[in-house]
Amino acid sequence: MTVCIATLCFNEADESPMVVVAADRMVTLGSFMEFEHANSKMKTVSPYALVLIAGDTLVGTRLAQEVCSSMAGTNPPIADVASALSRHYHATRQGSMEESILKPRGLDLASYFGRHASLNPQVTMMLDQQLAQFNLGVELLLAGIDPSGGHAYSIHNPGGPELQHDVIGYSAIGSGSIHALQAMVGFKHHAKTPFMDGLYRTYAAKRRSEVALGVGLDTDLFVISRAGTIRLEKSDLDRLDEVYSDTRQQEERALQSSLSGLSVKVLGDIADAGTMETPRPEPSEDSN
C-alpha cells in the first residue's frame, strides 16, 4: 500500500526531456501495522533511471535490487531495463509459486508439468487454479531518460509484458494510484508540459493521493534530466507545499464566491413549498 508516480515533462530552455518521480514512505506489515520508514522506495538503475516499488516491500526491493545490481556501471536504454525487470519479475513469481504451492507437495514446475497427465484430475485442477491466480503482490514503476527521450514503464503481476506510458505522459502504482492518476487527468498533463508545471503537478498528485488507505504523508521527490538524478531537499518540498496550500485555499475561496452569487430555481420552489407536514398514521381497526 503506497503511491509511486512518474511524470514526463521537458526543459523549456533547451527542450530536453525531464522526468519527475514521487513516492511516499509508508510501509505496511501484513494487514495490521503501518509506519513511515526512513528509506526511500526508489532504487537506482543508472544515473538516468529509477525503479519505484509498491506492494510487498521485501520482495519488491530484492527484485529491483537484483536487476539494478546486474546493470551497475552501465547506462542501458530504458526499454532494455523495463524488459529485464519484466523477465526477472516473471522468474521471481515462478520461484515463489514453486516454494508456496508445489514444493510442499514434493513437486516443482518441471515435475508438475511432466506428471500433469498422471495426477489426480481434481488435484491438477486445484493446483492449476492456484498457480494461475498466484499474485506476487508487487508493482514496479520504471522512470528514466535515454537518447530517445523520457520514458515511464510499469510492471505488474504476472510479470509481463511491461506497459509503456510515454504517450500518456505519466503513470502511478500503489493503493493511491487512482487518486494520483485522477489528479493528472484533471491537470490535462502530457509529456510536453514545462518542467515547473510537471514538478508541481507531481507533488500535488502525491498530496491528493494521501486520502487513500496506506499512503503516507512523507514524500520523496526526484528529478531526472540529462544532468543526472537529483533529489529535492526539504526546503524545496516546503516551498511546493506552500504553493499547494495557497492554491487550494484560492480555489476554495473562488468556489465559495461563485456559489454565493449562484441562483438555482429549486431553492425558490423549496421556499414556496413551506414546511412539510408529517402525515398522521391511519388508525388501525383494532384500536378503540
Rosetta silent file (secondary structure, phi, psi, omega in degrees, C-alpha in Angstrom):
SEQUENCE: MTVCIATLCFNEADESPMVVVAADRMVTLGSFMEFEHANSKMKTVSPYALVLIAGDTLVGTRLAQEVCSSMAGTNPPIADVASALSRHYHATRQGSMEESILKPRGLDLASYFGRHASLNPQVTMMLDQQLAQFNLGVELLLAGIDPSGGHAYSIHNPGGPELQHDVIGYSAIGSGSIHALQAMVGFKHHAKTPFMDGLYRTYAAKRRSEVALGVGLDTDLFVISRAGTIRLEKSDLDRLDEVYSDTRQQEERALQSSLSGLSVKVLGDIADAGTMETPRPEPSEDSN
SCORE:     score description
SCORE:     0.000 S_00000001
   1 L     0.000  116.377 -174.244    0.000    0.000    0.000 S_00000001
   2 L  -172.739 -173.637  167.105    1.686    3.113   -1.210 S_00000001
   3 L  -142.530  134.904  174.688    1.831    5.548   -4.080 S_00000001
   4 E  -132.683  133.040 -173.663    4.566    5.963   -6.673 S_00000001
   5 E  -130.155  139.615  172.793    4.255    8.485   -9.509 S_00000001
   6 E  -128.546  130.399 -175.603    6.291    9.172  -12.658 S_00000001
   7 E  -130.293  125.869  176.878    5.657   12.278  -14.757 S_00000001
   8 E   -89.346  140.108  176.913    7.245   13.174  -18.093 S_00000001
   9 E  -155.659 -168.376 -179.183    7.913   16.844  -18.900 S_00000001
  10 E  -148.793  157.283  179.365   10.609   18.944  -20.595 S_00000001
  11 E   -83.939  116.421 -177.317   13.122   21.711  -20.007 S_00000001
  12 L   -64.410  -28.064 -175.872   11.911   24.857  -21.766 S_00000001
  13 L   -64.156  -44.408 -177.780   15.454   26.266  -22.009 S_00000001
  14 L  -127.051    7.198  178.907   16.787   23.570  -24.354 S_00000001
  15 L    59.071   30.290  177.019   13.656   21.406  -24.902 S_00000001
  16 E   -87.155  152.663 -178.074   15.386   18.396  -23.362 S_00000001
  17 E   -72.209  149.335  175.062   13.316   15.655  -21.681 S_00000001
  18 E  -141.612  154.539  177.494   12.866   15.520  -17.915 S_00000001
  19 E  -133.576  133.739  175.187   11.098   13.108  -15.566 S_00000001
  20 E  -111.243  131.078  178.340    9.734   13.826  -12.090 S_00000001
  21 E  -125.550  145.160 -179.227    9.113   10.909   -9.720 S_00000001
  22 E  -140.507  150.647  176.350    7.459   10.921   -6.300 S_00000001
  23 E  -156.836  155.059  172.998    6.691    8.319   -3.640 S_00000001
  24 L   -87.143 -172.348  179.285    5.581    8.136   -0.038 S_00000001
  25 L  -127.119   16.371 -178.457    7.449    6.236    2.692 S_00000001
  26 E   -73.092  132.615  176.654    4.644    4.249    4.275 S_00000001
  27 E  -117.173  132.299  178.520    5.420    0.597    4.967 S_00000001
  28 E  -112.858  127.381  176.381    2.660   -1.908    5.702 S_00000001
  29 E  -107.808  116.488 -176.148    3.406   -5.153    7.536 S_00000001
  30 L    61.420 -132.758  176.850    0.701   -7.721    6.988 S_00000001
  31 L  -126.839   19.686 -172.711   -2.654   -6.032    7.457 S_00000001
  32 L  -129.003   -5.237 -176.222   -2.195   -4.755   10.983 S_00000001
  33 E  -141.921  130.705  175.753    0.794   -2.376   11.087 S_00000001
  34 E  -132.302  140.891  176.917    1.737    0.764    9.133 S_00000001
  35 E  -157.712  153.175  176.223    4.625    3.132    9.731 S_00000001
  36 E   -79.165  128.367 -176.744    6.703    5.765    7.953 S_00000001
  37 L  -103.999  157.151 -177.421   10.122    4.336    7.093 S_00000001
  38 L   -77.845  -24.102 -175.205   13.446    6.146    6.742 S_00000001
  39 L   -89.300  148.689  177.414   14.373    4.502    3.435 S_00000001
  40 L   -76.421  155.433  176.705   13.142    5.549    0.011 S_00000001
  41 L   -91.847   18.678 -178.505   11.042    3.216   -2.170 S_00000001
  42 E  -115.862  140.394  176.485   13.265    4.005   -5.167 S_00000001
  43 E  -120.107  139.917 -176.760   16.257    2.067   -6.458 S_00000001
  44 E   -86.675  121.757  174.807   18.876    3.496   -8.805 S_00000001
  45 E   -87.360  -46.621  179.857   19.401    1.636  -12.084 S_00000001
  46 E  -153.203  176.620  176.124   21.759    4.210  -13.604 S_00000001
  47 L   -59.716  -11.952 -174.521   22.369    7.956  -13.228 S_00000001
  48 L  -124.518   18.450 -178.365   19.342    8.412  -15.507 S_00000001
  49 E  -153.198  140.193  177.768   16.848    5.789  -14.310 S_00000001
  50 E  -130.012  147.159  172.320   14.974    4.866  -11.112 S_00000001
  51 E  -112.105  129.308  178.552   12.765    1.919  -10.157 S_00000001
  52 E  -108.971  144.523 -170.147    9.892    2.613   -7.743 S_00000001
  53 E  -121.919  132.104  173.292    8.319   -0.187   -5.698 S_00000001
  54 E  -129.035  149.989  179.981    4.740   -0.704   -4.489 S_00000001
  55 E    99.298 -140.206 -179.037    3.277   -3.666   -2.642 S_00000001
  56 L   -63.840  106.210 -173.609    5.382   -6.232   -0.802 S_00000001
  57 H   -62.978  -41.376 -176.249    8.406   -4.122    0.133 S_00000001
  58 H   -66.337  -48.540  179.830   10.740   -7.034    0.883 S_00000001
  59 H   -67.241  -45.324 -178.234   10.065   -8.939   -2.349 S_00000001
  60 H   -63.055  -40.973  179.788    9.901   -5.793   -4.485 S_00000001
  61 H   -65.205  -43.833  178.949   13.137   -4.369   -3.099 S_00000001
  62 H   -62.680  -44.492 -179.330   15.013   -7.621   -3.652 S_00000001
  63 H   -59.419  -50.676 -178.279   13.641   -7.939   -7.187 S_00000001
  64 H   -65.868  -40.001 -178.127   14.546   -4.370   -8.145 S_00000001
  65 H   -65.252  -37.613  179.714   17.944   -4.518   -6.436 S_00000001
  66 H   -65.358  -40.117  177.262   18.946   -7.676   -8.275 S_00000001
  67 H   -68.829  -43.489  179.663   18.176   -6.099  -11.642 S_00000001
  68 H   -61.752  -41.049  179.681   19.890   -2.835  -10.683 S_00000001
  69 H   -64.747  -36.154 -179.870   22.989   -4.719   -9.492 S_00000001
  70 H   -69.181  -18.704 -178.971   23.185   -6.645  -12.761 S_00000001
  71 L  -110.139   10.566 -177.980   23.270   -3.325  -14.657 S_00000001
  72 L   -58.394  135.164  178.589   25.637   -1.484  -12.334 S_00000001
  73 L    82.846    2.225  178.832   28.121    0.714  -14.173 S_00000001
  74 L  -114.913  171.669  177.016   26.116    0.699  -17.394 S_00000001
  75 L  -137.723   69.659 -173.328   23.643    3.101  -18.938 S_00000001
  76 L   -74.665  160.408  171.679   21.232    0.895  -20.915 S_00000001
  77 L   -57.326  146.661 -177.197   18.189    2.120  -22.853 S_00000001
  78 H   -61.277  -36.155  178.907   15.138    2.416  -20.608 S_00000001
  79 H   -60.980  -36.642  178.390   13.265   -0.141  -22.734 S_00000001
  80 H   -67.588  -38.583  177.479   16.010   -2.715  -22.018 S_00000001
  81 H   -63.911  -42.813  179.690   15.731   -2.058  -18.277 S_00000001
  82 H   -60.836  -42.329  179.211   11.945   -2.498  -18.474 S_00000001
  83 H   -65.150  -40.014  178.629   12.352   -5.830  -20.270 S_00000001
  84 H   -64.960  -41.517  177.735   14.887   -7.018  -17.695 S_00000001
  85 H   -63.404  -41.927 -179.435   12.572   -6.070  -14.833 S_00000001
  86 H   -64.020  -44.762  179.613    9.673   -7.859  -16.504 S_00000001
  87 H   -63.823  -43.357 -177.903   11.671  -11.050  -17.070 S_00000001
  88 H   -70.126  -33.908  175.136   13.031  -11.062  -13.518 S_00000001
  89 H   -59.804  -48.433 -179.107    9.559  -10.379  -12.128 S_00000001
  90 H   -60.574  -44.124 -179.831    8.235  -13.410  -14.014 S_00000001
  91 H   -65.696  -40.104  178.548   11.107  -15.604  -12.788 S_00000001
  92 H   -64.228  -40.691  178.509   10.665  -14.399   -9.201 S_00000001
  93 H   -63.645  -43.150  178.706    6.944  -15.160   -9.350 S_00000001
  94 H   -61.671  -41.981  178.431    7.615  -18.672  -10.676 S_00000001
  95 H   -62.674  -40.637  178.935   10.098  -19.302   -7.868 S_00000001
  96 H   -67.456  -37.169  176.969    7.588  -18.111   -5.272 S_00000001
  97 H   -61.723  -45.126  179.507    4.869  -20.325   -6.792 S_00000001
  98 H   -59.728  -45.684 -176.308    7.120  -23.366   -6.523 S_00000001
  99 H   -64.712  -42.983 -171.814    8.012  -22.604   -2.908 S_00000001
 100 H   -91.806  -24.570 -174.523    4.500  -21.942   -1.646 S_00000001
 101 H  -112.436  -46.234 -171.054    2.326  -24.255   -3.794 S_00000001
 102 H   -92.183  -43.834 -175.710    4.338  -27.092   -5.336 S_00000001
 103 H   -61.597  -36.322  174.775    7.261  -27.873   -3.014 S_00000001
 104 H   -60.095  -18.287  178.813    5.004  -28.701   -0.030 S_00000001
 105 H  -104.190   12.254  177.982    3.590  -31.439   -2.319 S_00000001
 106 L    74.983   25.041 -176.963    7.035  -32.686   -3.376 S_00000001
 107 L  -125.682  160.037  163.383    6.864  -31.023   -6.796 S_00000001
 108 L  -128.081 -179.249 -175.975    8.486  -28.264   -8.786 S_00000001
 109 H   -61.482  -40.392 -178.329    7.262  -26.706  -12.056 S_00000001
 110 H   -65.125  -47.992 -178.012    9.203  -29.182  -14.218 S_00000001
 111 H   -70.268  -33.211  179.445    7.998  -32.292  -12.391 S_00000001
 112 H   -63.789  -50.267 -179.194    4.447  -30.937  -12.098 S_00000001
 113 H   -71.581  -27.373  176.749    4.041  -30.350  -15.823 S_00000001
 114 H   -69.636  -31.334 -178.019    5.922  -33.583  -16.593 S_00000001
 115 L  -105.544   13.503 -172.664    3.482  -35.603  -14.476 S_00000001
 116 H   -53.496  -45.640 -175.249    0.459  -33.461  -15.297 S_00000001
 117 H   -71.577  -24.697 -175.868   -1.452  -36.220  -17.104 S_00000001
 118 H   -92.272   -8.058 -179.476   -0.850  -38.823  -14.404 S_00000001
 119 L   -79.222  158.434  175.752   -2.001  -36.709  -11.451 S_00000001
 120 L   -57.418  128.029 -175.879   -5.446  -36.878   -9.962 S_00000001
 121 H   -56.131  -37.959  179.991   -7.668  -34.611  -12.140 S_00000001
 122 H   -67.699  -39.931  177.198   -9.167  -32.851   -9.119 S_00000001
 123 H   -66.135  -42.261  178.698   -5.724  -32.192   -7.659 S_00000001
 124 H   -60.669  -43.970  179.704   -4.481  -30.979  -11.042 S_00000001
 125 H   -62.535  -42.095  179.636   -7.425  -28.607  -11.395 S_00000001
 126 H   -63.971  -45.591 -179.192   -6.849  -27.221   -7.906 S_00000001
 127 H   -66.523  -41.315  177.871   -3.126  -26.696   -8.483 S_00000001
 128 H   -58.169  -42.180 -179.094   -3.684  -25.146  -11.918 S_00000001
 129 H   -66.494  -42.794  179.316   -6.097  -22.655  -10.380 S_00000001
 130 H   -64.429  -40.525  179.769   -3.700  -21.762   -7.545 S_00000001
 131 H   -67.222  -42.204 -179.021   -0.815  -21.294   -9.972 S_00000001
 132 H   -66.176  -34.776 -175.725   -2.862  -19.152  -12.353 S_00000001
 133 H   -92.271   -0.923 -176.609   -4.166  -16.938   -9.554 S_00000001
 134 L   -63.776  127.335 -178.537   -0.842  -16.601   -7.703 S_00000001
 135 L  -117.747  123.650  179.885   -0.047  -12.928   -7.132 S_00000001
 136 L   -68.659  -20.493  177.586    3.442  -11.808   -6.204 S_00000001
 137 L    74.670   28.652 -177.516    1.938   -8.695   -4.592 S_00000001
 138 E  -134.409  140.696  169.576    4.420   -6.305   -6.202 S_00000001
 139 E  -125.251  144.340  178.734    4.161   -3.464   -8.728 S_00000001
 140 E  -124.973  143.522  176.521    7.151   -1.703  -10.267 S_00000001
 141 E  -127.932  119.032 -179.119    7.381    1.704  -11.925 S_00000001
 142 E  -105.391  130.355  179.147   10.433    2.489  -14.038 S_00000001
 143 E  -134.976  139.089  179.231   11.234    6.083  -14.972 S_00000001
 144 E  -179.570 -179.549 -178.063   14.215    7.470  -16.819 S_00000001
 145 E  -129.406  138.061  171.883   15.851    9.248  -19.722 S_00000001
 146 E  -138.889 -177.376 -177.365   17.923    7.908  -22.606 S_00000001
 147 L   -57.270  -20.324 -179.661   18.911    9.347  -26.019 S_00000001
 148 L   -88.370   -6.268  176.995   15.384    8.708  -27.328 S_00000001
 149 E   129.252 -163.583  177.738   13.742   10.835  -24.598 S_00000001
 150 E   -89.950  146.310 -174.672   11.929   10.426  -21.283 S_00000001
 151 E  -142.382  151.713  174.022   10.165    7.159  -20.508 S_00000001
 152 E  -140.656  128.575  178.309    7.869    5.546  -17.946 S_00000001
 153 E  -128.991  149.450  172.209    7.074    1.819  -17.716 S_00000001
 154 E  -125.641  146.411  178.589    5.074   -0.214  -15.229 S_00000001
 155 E  -125.813  127.967 -177.001    5.362   -3.931  -14.456 S_00000001
 156 L  -128.239  167.818  174.364    2.522   -5.819  -12.794 S_00000001
 157 L   -58.241  132.351   12.921    1.640   -9.381  -11.887 S_00000001
 158 L   -97.123   13.977  174.347    2.361  -11.857  -13.546 S_00000001
 159 L   114.871   11.839  176.560    5.406  -10.008  -14.880 S_00000001
 160 L   170.138  157.610   -4.272    4.828   -9.156  -18.484 S_00000001
 161 L   -78.235  156.469  177.056    4.546   -7.589  -20.833 S_00000001
 162 L   -66.612  148.205 -178.096    5.727   -4.297  -19.387 S_00000001
 163 E  -103.442  129.661  178.467    3.473   -1.317  -20.075 S_00000001
 164 E   -98.750  131.041 -173.663    4.895    1.851  -21.663 S_00000001
 165 L  -114.430   18.070 -176.069    3.230    5.129  -20.636 S_00000001
 166 L   -61.204  -38.716 -177.366    5.125    7.633  -22.797 S_00000001
 167 L   -63.931  -41.124  178.817    2.084    8.527  -24.911 S_00000001
 168 L   -72.397  -41.413  178.095    0.028    9.415  -21.816 S_00000001
 169 L    99.049    3.103  178.617    2.959   11.185  -20.163 S_00000001
 170 E  -167.306  162.942  174.980    2.550    9.837  -16.625 S_00000001
 171 E  -158.839  164.279  178.953    1.810    6.735  -14.589 S_00000001
 172 E  -152.849  150.803  176.625    1.257    5.676  -10.980 S_00000001
 173 E  -133.758  165.628  177.857    1.180    2.465   -8.958 S_00000001
 174 L   100.096  177.453 -176.346    0.064    1.517   -5.459 S_00000001
 175 L   -66.260  -23.003  178.555   -3.091    1.970   -3.423 S_00000001
 176 L   -95.759   10.073 -173.578   -3.071    5.722   -4.078 S_00000001
 177 H   -66.226  -37.319 -179.221   -2.606    5.388   -7.845 S_00000001
 178 H   -60.862  -44.962 -179.815   -6.261    6.053   -8.719 S_00000001
 179 H   -65.507  -41.182  179.282   -6.223    9.376   -6.858 S_00000001
 180 H   -64.801  -43.489 -179.988   -2.867   10.350   -8.383 S_00000001
 181 H   -66.272  -38.499  177.128   -3.999    9.485  -11.899 S_00000001
 182 H   -61.787  -38.498  177.875   -7.259   11.399  -11.451 S_00000001
 183 H   -63.865  -44.054 -179.063   -5.225   14.441  -10.422 S_00000001
 184 H   -67.374  -36.103  175.626   -3.006   14.199  -13.513 S_00000001
 185 H   -62.921  -43.212  178.772   -6.046   13.773  -15.754 S_00000001
 186 H   -62.480  -34.327  177.669   -7.545   16.887  -14.181 S_00000001
 187 H   -74.723  -10.753 -174.946   -4.345   18.807  -14.875 S_00000001
 188 L    57.091   43.681 -175.724   -4.531   17.682  -18.536 S_00000001
 189 L   -73.378  148.560  173.629   -0.886   16.702  -18.240 S_00000001
 190 L  -150.104  170.124 -171.452    1.177   15.483  -21.209 S_00000001
 191 L   -66.821  -17.853  179.703    4.839   14.799  -21.916 S_00000001
 192 L   -97.015   19.768  175.833    5.439   18.264  -23.428 S_00000001
 193 L   -74.443  136.534  177.498    4.419   20.063  -20.245 S_00000001
 194 E   -59.177  151.892 -171.547    7.085   22.510  -18.980 S_00000001
 195 H   -55.968  -49.413 -175.487    9.173   21.254  -16.091 S_00000001
 196 H   -61.595  -37.136  175.431    7.905   23.570  -13.319 S_00000001
 197 H   -65.092  -44.290  179.749    4.303   22.651  -14.142 S_00000001
 198 H   -63.284  -38.134  178.502    5.226   18.969  -14.170 S_00000001
 199 H   -62.933  -48.864 -179.129    7.034   19.305  -10.831 S_00000001
 200 H   -64.583  -42.740 -177.583    4.065   20.951   -9.142 S_00000001
 201 H   -63.369  -38.403  177.765    1.552   18.532  -10.674 S_00000001
 202 H   -63.999  -45.051  178.608    3.541   15.522   -9.478 S_00000001
 203 H   -63.129  -45.345 -179.404    3.713   16.927   -5.958 S_00000001
 204 H   -63.214  -39.725  178.711    0.008   17.827   -5.998 S_00000001
 205 H   -63.190  -39.782  177.642   -0.925   14.354   -7.292 S_00000001
 206 H   -65.228  -43.665  179.998    1.010   12.761   -4.455 S_00000001
 207 H   -61.573  -41.304 -179.136   -0.675   15.012   -1.895 S_00000001
 208 H   -69.863  -23.593  179.372   -4.134   14.221   -3.262 S_00000001
 209 H   -78.725   -9.291 -176.833   -3.384   10.501   -3.102 S_00000001
 210 H   -67.429  -11.660  175.923   -2.796   10.722    0.664 S_00000001
 211 H   -75.784  -15.401 -177.836   -6.524   10.123    1.251 S_00000001
 212 L   -76.646  151.451  178.944   -6.051    6.523    0.053 S_00000001
 213 L   -62.074  129.395  174.632   -5.520    3.699    2.520 S_00000001
 214 L    85.607    4.044  177.969   -1.852    3.039    3.222 S_00000001
 215 L   -95.501  124.886 -176.687   -0.403    6.202    1.627 S_00000001
 216 L   -83.967  167.568 -177.800    1.985    8.040    3.932 S_00000001
 217 L   -86.946  -25.780  177.562    2.453   11.780    4.432 S_00000001
 218 L   -69.191  148.254 -175.334    6.235   11.818    3.923 S_00000001
 219 L  -133.590  132.350  168.096    7.333   12.483    0.340 S_00000001
 220 E  -107.651  130.487 -177.463   10.424   11.660   -1.722 S_00000001
 221 E  -132.523  124.186 -179.451   10.687   13.699   -4.926 S_00000001
 222 E  -124.211  150.924  176.239   13.379   13.203   -7.582 S_00000001
 223 E  -122.427  127.154  178.027   14.088   14.908  -10.900 S_00000001
 224 E  -109.807  126.953  178.593   15.817   13.053  -13.747 S_00000001
 225 E  -142.158 -174.835  177.835   17.413   15.083  -16.521 S_00000001
 226 L   -66.049  -15.421  176.995   20.405   14.935  -18.834 S_00000001
 227 L   -84.079   -8.206 -177.911   22.458   16.146  -15.862 S_00000001
 228 E   118.651 -158.751 -177.655   21.533   13.019  -13.886 S_00000001
 229 E  -109.821  127.719 -178.710   19.197   12.357  -10.951 S_00000001
 230 E  -123.922  133.681  176.129   18.649   14.981   -8.266 S_00000001
 231 E   -95.452  131.695  179.077   16.678   14.578   -5.057 S_00000001
 232 L   -72.065  138.861  179.360   14.729   17.602   -3.876 S_00000001
 233 L   -78.658  167.540  178.867   15.669   18.913   -0.444 S_00000001
 234 H   -59.400  -36.097  179.408   13.203   19.502    2.379 S_00000001
 235 H   -63.501  -36.064  176.692   13.335   23.238    1.691 S_00000001
 236 H   -67.271  -41.940  178.448   12.172   22.591   -1.883 S_00000001
 237 H   -64.758  -36.932  178.473    9.336   20.392   -0.635 S_00000001
 238 H   -63.667  -40.173  178.687    8.338   23.084    1.878 S_00000001
 239 H   -67.649  -39.881  175.784    8.066   25.657   -0.906 S_00000001
 240 H   -62.400  -38.740  179.211    5.994   23.264   -3.017 S_00000001
 241 H   -63.976  -38.279  177.949    3.776   22.674   -0.005 S_00000001
 242 H   -63.513  -44.288  179.106    3.227   26.432    0.369 S_00000001
 243 H   -63.619  -43.254 -179.603    2.226   26.729   -3.292 S_00000001
 244 H   -62.000  -46.390 -179.166   -0.057   23.701   -2.984 S_00000001
 245 H   -65.371  -43.924  179.003   -1.762   25.023    0.168 S_00000001
 246 H   -61.590  -42.075 -179.464   -2.157   28.545   -1.260 S_00000001
 247 H   -63.415  -43.797  179.268   -3.611   27.150   -4.483 S_00000001
 248 H   -62.936  -40.370  179.277   -6.141   25.007   -2.627 S_00000001
 249 H   -65.900  -40.951  178.608   -7.197   27.970   -0.476 S_00000001
 250 H   -64.435  -41.237  178.393   -7.606   30.201   -3.527 S_00000001
 251 H   -62.704  -41.193 -179.901   -9.685   27.548   -5.272 S_00000001
 252 H   -66.567  -41.757  178.545  -11.916   27.189   -2.210 S_00000001
 253 H   -64.916  -41.845  178.818  -12.391   30.958   -1.881 S_00000001
 254 H   -63.556  -39.078  178.769  -13.185   31.274   -5.584 S_00000001
 255 H   -64.035  -47.219 -179.169  -15.674   28.413   -5.310 S_00000001
 256 H   -63.561  -37.529  178.249  -17.443   29.929   -2.303 S_00000001
 257 H   -64.576  -41.915  179.500  -17.566   33.316   -4.027 S_00000001
 258 H   -67.295  -40.682 -179.729  -19.121   31.789   -7.135 S_00000001
 259 H   -66.280  -33.019 -178.780  -21.630   29.776   -5.120 S_00000001
 260 H   -66.015  -25.883  179.362  -22.724   32.845   -3.158 S_00000001
 261 L  -100.017    8.129 -177.362  -23.860   34.503   -6.393 S_00000001
 262 L   -89.415  131.992  176.943  -25.472   31.390   -7.834 S_00000001
 263 L  -114.219  125.163 -178.936  -29.255   31.276   -8.127 S_00000001
 264 L  -121.061  128.865 -173.536  -30.914   27.895   -8.535 S_00000001
 265 H   -57.120  -35.074 -175.910  -34.654   27.626   -9.247 S_00000001
 266 H   -60.830  -27.817  178.827  -35.121   24.691   -6.914 S_00000001
 267 H   -64.731  -40.906  177.438  -34.298   26.919   -3.922 S_00000001
 268 H   -64.776  -39.123  178.716  -37.306   29.121   -4.717 S_00000001
 269 H   -63.146  -38.246  179.012  -39.514   26.065   -5.069 S_00000001
 270 H   -66.453  -41.950 -179.764  -38.407   24.836   -1.667 S_00000001
 271 H   -64.664  -38.746 -179.383  -39.138   28.233   -0.079 S_00000001
 272 H   -70.656  -27.431 -175.893  -42.612   28.372   -1.648 S_00000001
 273 H   -71.377  -22.868 -179.534  -43.462   24.855   -0.500 S_00000001
 274 L    74.636 -158.113 -176.760  -43.232   25.823    3.156 S_00000001
 275 L   -88.310  132.622  178.151  -42.817   23.277    5.922 S_00000001
 276 L   -74.624  128.376  177.453  -43.576   19.673    5.167 S_00000001
 277 L   -87.683  138.580  178.024  -46.173   18.249    7.485 S_00000001
 278 L   -80.371  120.799 -178.171  -45.625   14.773    8.822 S_00000001
 279 L   -63.801  139.533  177.521  -48.631   12.633    7.901 S_00000001
 280 L   -78.414  143.102  178.818  -50.511   11.135   10.806 S_00000001
 281 L   -69.446  142.221  176.443  -50.745    7.350   10.836 S_00000001
 282 L   -66.993  137.772  178.379  -54.121    5.886    9.976 S_00000001
 283 L   -67.092  141.332  179.914  -55.885    4.361   12.996 S_00000001
 284 L   -80.005  160.060 -178.476  -55.904    0.575   12.984 S_00000001
 285 L   -68.349  -23.365 -177.093  -59.127   -1.381   13.088 S_00000001
 286 L   -85.003  -12.715 -174.391  -58.117   -2.872   16.422 S_00000001
 287 L   -82.446  125.430  178.516  -57.584    0.481   18.178 S_00000001
 288 L  -137.796    0.000    0.000  -60.568    1.541   20.327 S_00000001
